[in-house]
Short mmCIF file of N, CA and C in Angstrom, two decimals:
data_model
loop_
_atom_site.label_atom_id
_atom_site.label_comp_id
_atom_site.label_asym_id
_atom_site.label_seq_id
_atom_site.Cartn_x
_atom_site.Cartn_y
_atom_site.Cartn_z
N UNK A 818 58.96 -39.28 23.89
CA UNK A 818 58.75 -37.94 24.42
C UNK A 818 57.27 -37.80 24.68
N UNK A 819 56.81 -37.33 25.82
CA UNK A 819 55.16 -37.52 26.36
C UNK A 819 55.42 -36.15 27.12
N UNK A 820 54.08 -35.80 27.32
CA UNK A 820 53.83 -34.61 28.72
C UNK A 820 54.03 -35.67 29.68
N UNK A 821 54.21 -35.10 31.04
CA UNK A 821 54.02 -35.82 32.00
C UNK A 821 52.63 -36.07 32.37
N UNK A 822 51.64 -36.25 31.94
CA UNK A 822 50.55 -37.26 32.24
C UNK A 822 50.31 -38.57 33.17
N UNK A 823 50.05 -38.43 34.40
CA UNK A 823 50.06 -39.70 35.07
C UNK A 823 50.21 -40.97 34.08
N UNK A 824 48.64 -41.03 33.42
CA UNK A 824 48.51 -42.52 32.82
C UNK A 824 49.52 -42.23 31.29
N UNK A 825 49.93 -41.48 31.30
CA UNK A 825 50.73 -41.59 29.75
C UNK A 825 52.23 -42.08 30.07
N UNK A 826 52.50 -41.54 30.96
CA UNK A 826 53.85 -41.59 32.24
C UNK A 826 53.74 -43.29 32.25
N UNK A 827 52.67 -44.08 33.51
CA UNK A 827 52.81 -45.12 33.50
C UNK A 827 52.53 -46.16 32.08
N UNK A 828 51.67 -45.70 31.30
CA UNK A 828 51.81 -46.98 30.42
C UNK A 828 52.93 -46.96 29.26
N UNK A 829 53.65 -46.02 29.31
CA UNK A 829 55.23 -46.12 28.48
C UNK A 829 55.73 -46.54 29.26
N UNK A 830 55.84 -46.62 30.76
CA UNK A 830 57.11 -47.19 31.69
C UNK A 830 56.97 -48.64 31.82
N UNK A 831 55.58 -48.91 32.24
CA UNK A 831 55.08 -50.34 31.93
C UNK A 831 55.41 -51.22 31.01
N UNK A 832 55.84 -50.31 29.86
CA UNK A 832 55.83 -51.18 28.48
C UNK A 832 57.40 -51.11 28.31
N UNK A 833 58.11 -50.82 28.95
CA UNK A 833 59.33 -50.73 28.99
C UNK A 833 60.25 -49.93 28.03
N UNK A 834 59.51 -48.59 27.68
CA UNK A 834 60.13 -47.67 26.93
C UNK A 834 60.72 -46.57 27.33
N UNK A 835 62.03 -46.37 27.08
CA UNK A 835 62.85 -45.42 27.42
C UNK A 835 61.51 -43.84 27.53
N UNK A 836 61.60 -43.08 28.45
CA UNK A 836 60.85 -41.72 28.09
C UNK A 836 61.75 -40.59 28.75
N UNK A 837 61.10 -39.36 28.13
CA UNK A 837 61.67 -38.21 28.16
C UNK A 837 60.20 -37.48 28.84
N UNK A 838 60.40 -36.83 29.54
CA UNK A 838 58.78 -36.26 30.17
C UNK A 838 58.96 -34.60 29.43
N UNK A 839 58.23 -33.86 29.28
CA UNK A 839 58.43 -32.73 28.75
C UNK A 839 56.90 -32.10 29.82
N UNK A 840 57.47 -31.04 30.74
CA UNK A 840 56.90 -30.37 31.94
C UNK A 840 56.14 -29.32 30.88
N UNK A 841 54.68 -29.24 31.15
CA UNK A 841 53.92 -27.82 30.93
C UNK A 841 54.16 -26.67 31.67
N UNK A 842 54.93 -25.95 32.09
CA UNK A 842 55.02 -24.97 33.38
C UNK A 842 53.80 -23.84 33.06
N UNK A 843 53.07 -23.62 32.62
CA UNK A 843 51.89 -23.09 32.16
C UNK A 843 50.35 -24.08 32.85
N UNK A 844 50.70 -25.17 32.92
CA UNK A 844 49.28 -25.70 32.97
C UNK A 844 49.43 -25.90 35.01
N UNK A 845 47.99 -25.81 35.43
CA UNK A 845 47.55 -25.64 36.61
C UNK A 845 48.62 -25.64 37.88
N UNK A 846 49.44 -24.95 37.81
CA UNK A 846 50.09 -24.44 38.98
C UNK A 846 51.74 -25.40 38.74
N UNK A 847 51.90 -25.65 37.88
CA UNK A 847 53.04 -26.66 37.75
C UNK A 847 52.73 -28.23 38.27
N UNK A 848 51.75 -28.72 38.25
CA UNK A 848 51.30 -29.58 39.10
C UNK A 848 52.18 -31.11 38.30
N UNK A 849 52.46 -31.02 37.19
CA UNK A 849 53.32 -32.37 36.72
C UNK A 849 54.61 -32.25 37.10
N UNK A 850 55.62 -30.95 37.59
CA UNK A 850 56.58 -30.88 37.77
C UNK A 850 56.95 -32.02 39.21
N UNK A 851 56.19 -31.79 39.89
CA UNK A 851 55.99 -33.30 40.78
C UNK A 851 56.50 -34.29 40.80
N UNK A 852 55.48 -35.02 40.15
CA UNK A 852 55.94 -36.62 39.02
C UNK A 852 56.90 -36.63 38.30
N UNK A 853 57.03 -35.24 37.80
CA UNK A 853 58.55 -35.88 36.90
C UNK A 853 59.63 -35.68 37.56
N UNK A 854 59.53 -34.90 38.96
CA UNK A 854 61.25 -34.69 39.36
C UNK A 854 61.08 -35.76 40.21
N UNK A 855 60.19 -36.69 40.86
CA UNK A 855 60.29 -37.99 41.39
C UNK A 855 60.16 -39.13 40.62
N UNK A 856 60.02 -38.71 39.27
CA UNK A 856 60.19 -40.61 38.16
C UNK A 856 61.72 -40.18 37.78
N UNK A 857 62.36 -39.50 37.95
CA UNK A 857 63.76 -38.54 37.10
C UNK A 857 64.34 -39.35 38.79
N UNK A 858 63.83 -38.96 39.83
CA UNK A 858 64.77 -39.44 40.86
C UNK A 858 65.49 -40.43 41.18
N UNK A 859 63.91 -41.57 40.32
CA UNK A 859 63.81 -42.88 40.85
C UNK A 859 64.64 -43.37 39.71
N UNK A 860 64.59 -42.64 39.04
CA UNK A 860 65.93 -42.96 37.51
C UNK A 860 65.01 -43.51 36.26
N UNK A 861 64.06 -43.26 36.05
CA UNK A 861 63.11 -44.20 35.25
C UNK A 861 62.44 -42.98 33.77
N UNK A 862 62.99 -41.75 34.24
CA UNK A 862 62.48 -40.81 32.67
C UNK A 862 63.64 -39.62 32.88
N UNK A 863 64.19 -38.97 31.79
CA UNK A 863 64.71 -37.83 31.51
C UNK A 863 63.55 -36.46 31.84
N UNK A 864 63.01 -35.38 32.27
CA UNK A 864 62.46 -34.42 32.43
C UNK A 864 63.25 -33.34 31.71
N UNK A 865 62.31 -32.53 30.98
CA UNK A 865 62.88 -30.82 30.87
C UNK A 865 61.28 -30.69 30.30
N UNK A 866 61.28 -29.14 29.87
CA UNK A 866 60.44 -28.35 29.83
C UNK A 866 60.70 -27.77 28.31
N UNK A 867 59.60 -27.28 27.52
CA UNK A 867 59.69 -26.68 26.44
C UNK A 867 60.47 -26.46 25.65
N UNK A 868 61.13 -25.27 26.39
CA UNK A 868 62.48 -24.53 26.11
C UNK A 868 63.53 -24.88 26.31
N UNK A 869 64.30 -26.76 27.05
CA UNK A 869 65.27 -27.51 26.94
C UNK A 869 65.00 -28.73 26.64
N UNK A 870 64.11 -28.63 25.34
CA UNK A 870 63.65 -29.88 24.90
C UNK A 870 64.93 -30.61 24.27
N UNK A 871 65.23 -29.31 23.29
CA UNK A 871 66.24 -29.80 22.36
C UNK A 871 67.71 -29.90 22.53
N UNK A 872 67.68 -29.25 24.40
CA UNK A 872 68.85 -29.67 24.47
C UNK A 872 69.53 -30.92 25.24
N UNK A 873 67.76 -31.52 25.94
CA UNK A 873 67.51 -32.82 26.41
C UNK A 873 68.00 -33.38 25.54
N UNK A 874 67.29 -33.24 24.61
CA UNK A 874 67.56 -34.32 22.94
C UNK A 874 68.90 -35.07 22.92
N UNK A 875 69.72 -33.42 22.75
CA UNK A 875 70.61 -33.42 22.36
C UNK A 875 72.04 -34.22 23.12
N UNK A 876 71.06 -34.27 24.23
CA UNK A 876 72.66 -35.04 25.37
C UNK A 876 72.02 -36.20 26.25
N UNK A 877 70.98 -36.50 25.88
CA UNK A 877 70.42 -37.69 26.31
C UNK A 877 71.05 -38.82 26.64
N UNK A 878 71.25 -39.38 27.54
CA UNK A 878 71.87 -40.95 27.51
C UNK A 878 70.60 -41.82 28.33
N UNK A 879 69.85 -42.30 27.42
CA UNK A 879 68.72 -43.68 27.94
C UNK A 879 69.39 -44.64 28.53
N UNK A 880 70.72 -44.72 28.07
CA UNK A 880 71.35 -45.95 29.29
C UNK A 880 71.49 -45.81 30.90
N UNK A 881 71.21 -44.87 30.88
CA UNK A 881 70.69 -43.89 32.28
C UNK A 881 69.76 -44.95 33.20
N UNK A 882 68.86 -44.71 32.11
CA UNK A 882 67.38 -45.14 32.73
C UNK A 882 67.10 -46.42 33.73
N UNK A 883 66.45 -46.76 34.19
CA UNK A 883 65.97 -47.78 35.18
C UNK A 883 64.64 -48.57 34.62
N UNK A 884 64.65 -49.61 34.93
CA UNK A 884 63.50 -50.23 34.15
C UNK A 884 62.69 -50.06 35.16
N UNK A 885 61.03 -49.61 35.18
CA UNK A 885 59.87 -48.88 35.79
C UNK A 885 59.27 -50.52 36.31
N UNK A 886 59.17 -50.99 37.78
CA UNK A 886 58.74 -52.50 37.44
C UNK A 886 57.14 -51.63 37.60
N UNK A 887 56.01 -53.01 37.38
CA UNK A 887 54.82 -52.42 37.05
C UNK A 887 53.81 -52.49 38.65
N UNK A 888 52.90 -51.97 39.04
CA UNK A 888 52.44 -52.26 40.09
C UNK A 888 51.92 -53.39 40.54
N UNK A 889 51.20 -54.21 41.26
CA UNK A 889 50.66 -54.88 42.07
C UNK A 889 49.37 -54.37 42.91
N UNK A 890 48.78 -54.29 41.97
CA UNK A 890 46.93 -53.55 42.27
C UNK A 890 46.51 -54.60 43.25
N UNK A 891 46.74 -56.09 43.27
CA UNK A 891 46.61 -57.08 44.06
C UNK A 891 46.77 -56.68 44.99
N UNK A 892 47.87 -57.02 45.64
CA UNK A 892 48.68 -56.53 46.75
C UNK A 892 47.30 -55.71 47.66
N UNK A 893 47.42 -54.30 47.20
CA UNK A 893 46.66 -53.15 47.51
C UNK A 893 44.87 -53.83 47.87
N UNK A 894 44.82 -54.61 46.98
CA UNK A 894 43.15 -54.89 47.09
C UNK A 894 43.25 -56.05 48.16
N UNK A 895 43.92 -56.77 48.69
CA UNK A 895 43.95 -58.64 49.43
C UNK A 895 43.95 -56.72 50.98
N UNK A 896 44.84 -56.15 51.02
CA UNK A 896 45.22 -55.26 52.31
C UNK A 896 43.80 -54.62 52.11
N UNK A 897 43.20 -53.80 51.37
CA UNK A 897 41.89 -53.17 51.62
C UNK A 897 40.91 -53.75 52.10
N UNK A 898 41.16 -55.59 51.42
CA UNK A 898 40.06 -56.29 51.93
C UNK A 898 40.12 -56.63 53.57
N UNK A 899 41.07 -57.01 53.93
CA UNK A 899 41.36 -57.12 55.42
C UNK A 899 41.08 -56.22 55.98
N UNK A 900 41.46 -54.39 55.88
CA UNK A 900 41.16 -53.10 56.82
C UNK A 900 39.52 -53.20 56.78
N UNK A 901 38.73 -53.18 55.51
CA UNK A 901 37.62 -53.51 55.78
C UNK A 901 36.90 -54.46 56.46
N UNK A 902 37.32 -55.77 56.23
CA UNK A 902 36.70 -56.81 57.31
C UNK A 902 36.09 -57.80 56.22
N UNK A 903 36.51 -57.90 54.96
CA UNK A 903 36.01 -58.51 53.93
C UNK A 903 37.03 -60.04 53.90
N UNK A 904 38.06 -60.12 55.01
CA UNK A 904 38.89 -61.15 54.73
C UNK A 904 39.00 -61.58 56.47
#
């Protein structure tokens, strides 16, 4: 169970642990509700909020879940180097 926190988000998914995201609807405009209804899409965390924490809890099935594969920062940097002119 984590806030939805970008980096808290990815390094439980990385590590291949079942998560539950728990939404602040109080903190800066709802801005994690985001991330968690698109990691919830992609099948990879359970989401609720405060006040259906316990009933997340309560009916949870982690066999749900999807295993999160991890990124490829590579990838991203060999393509930046080419748009720039570094390759």
């Amino acid at each position: 169970v984590s806030p939805v926190g970008a980096g808290s988000c990815l390094e439980t998914l990385e590590k291949g642990k079942p998560l539950i995201v728990v939404i602040n609807e109080k903190l800066m405009n709802n801005h994690q509700l985001e991330l968690a209804k698109q990691l919830h899409r992609d099948g990879h965390v359970l989401h609720c909020n405060c006040s259906t924490l316990v009933e997340t809890l309560q009916s949870m099935d982690l066999s749900t879940l999807k295993p999160f594969l991890p990124g490829q920062p590579e990838k991203f940097a060999l393509f930046l180097d080419k748009v720039v002119g570094f390759q």
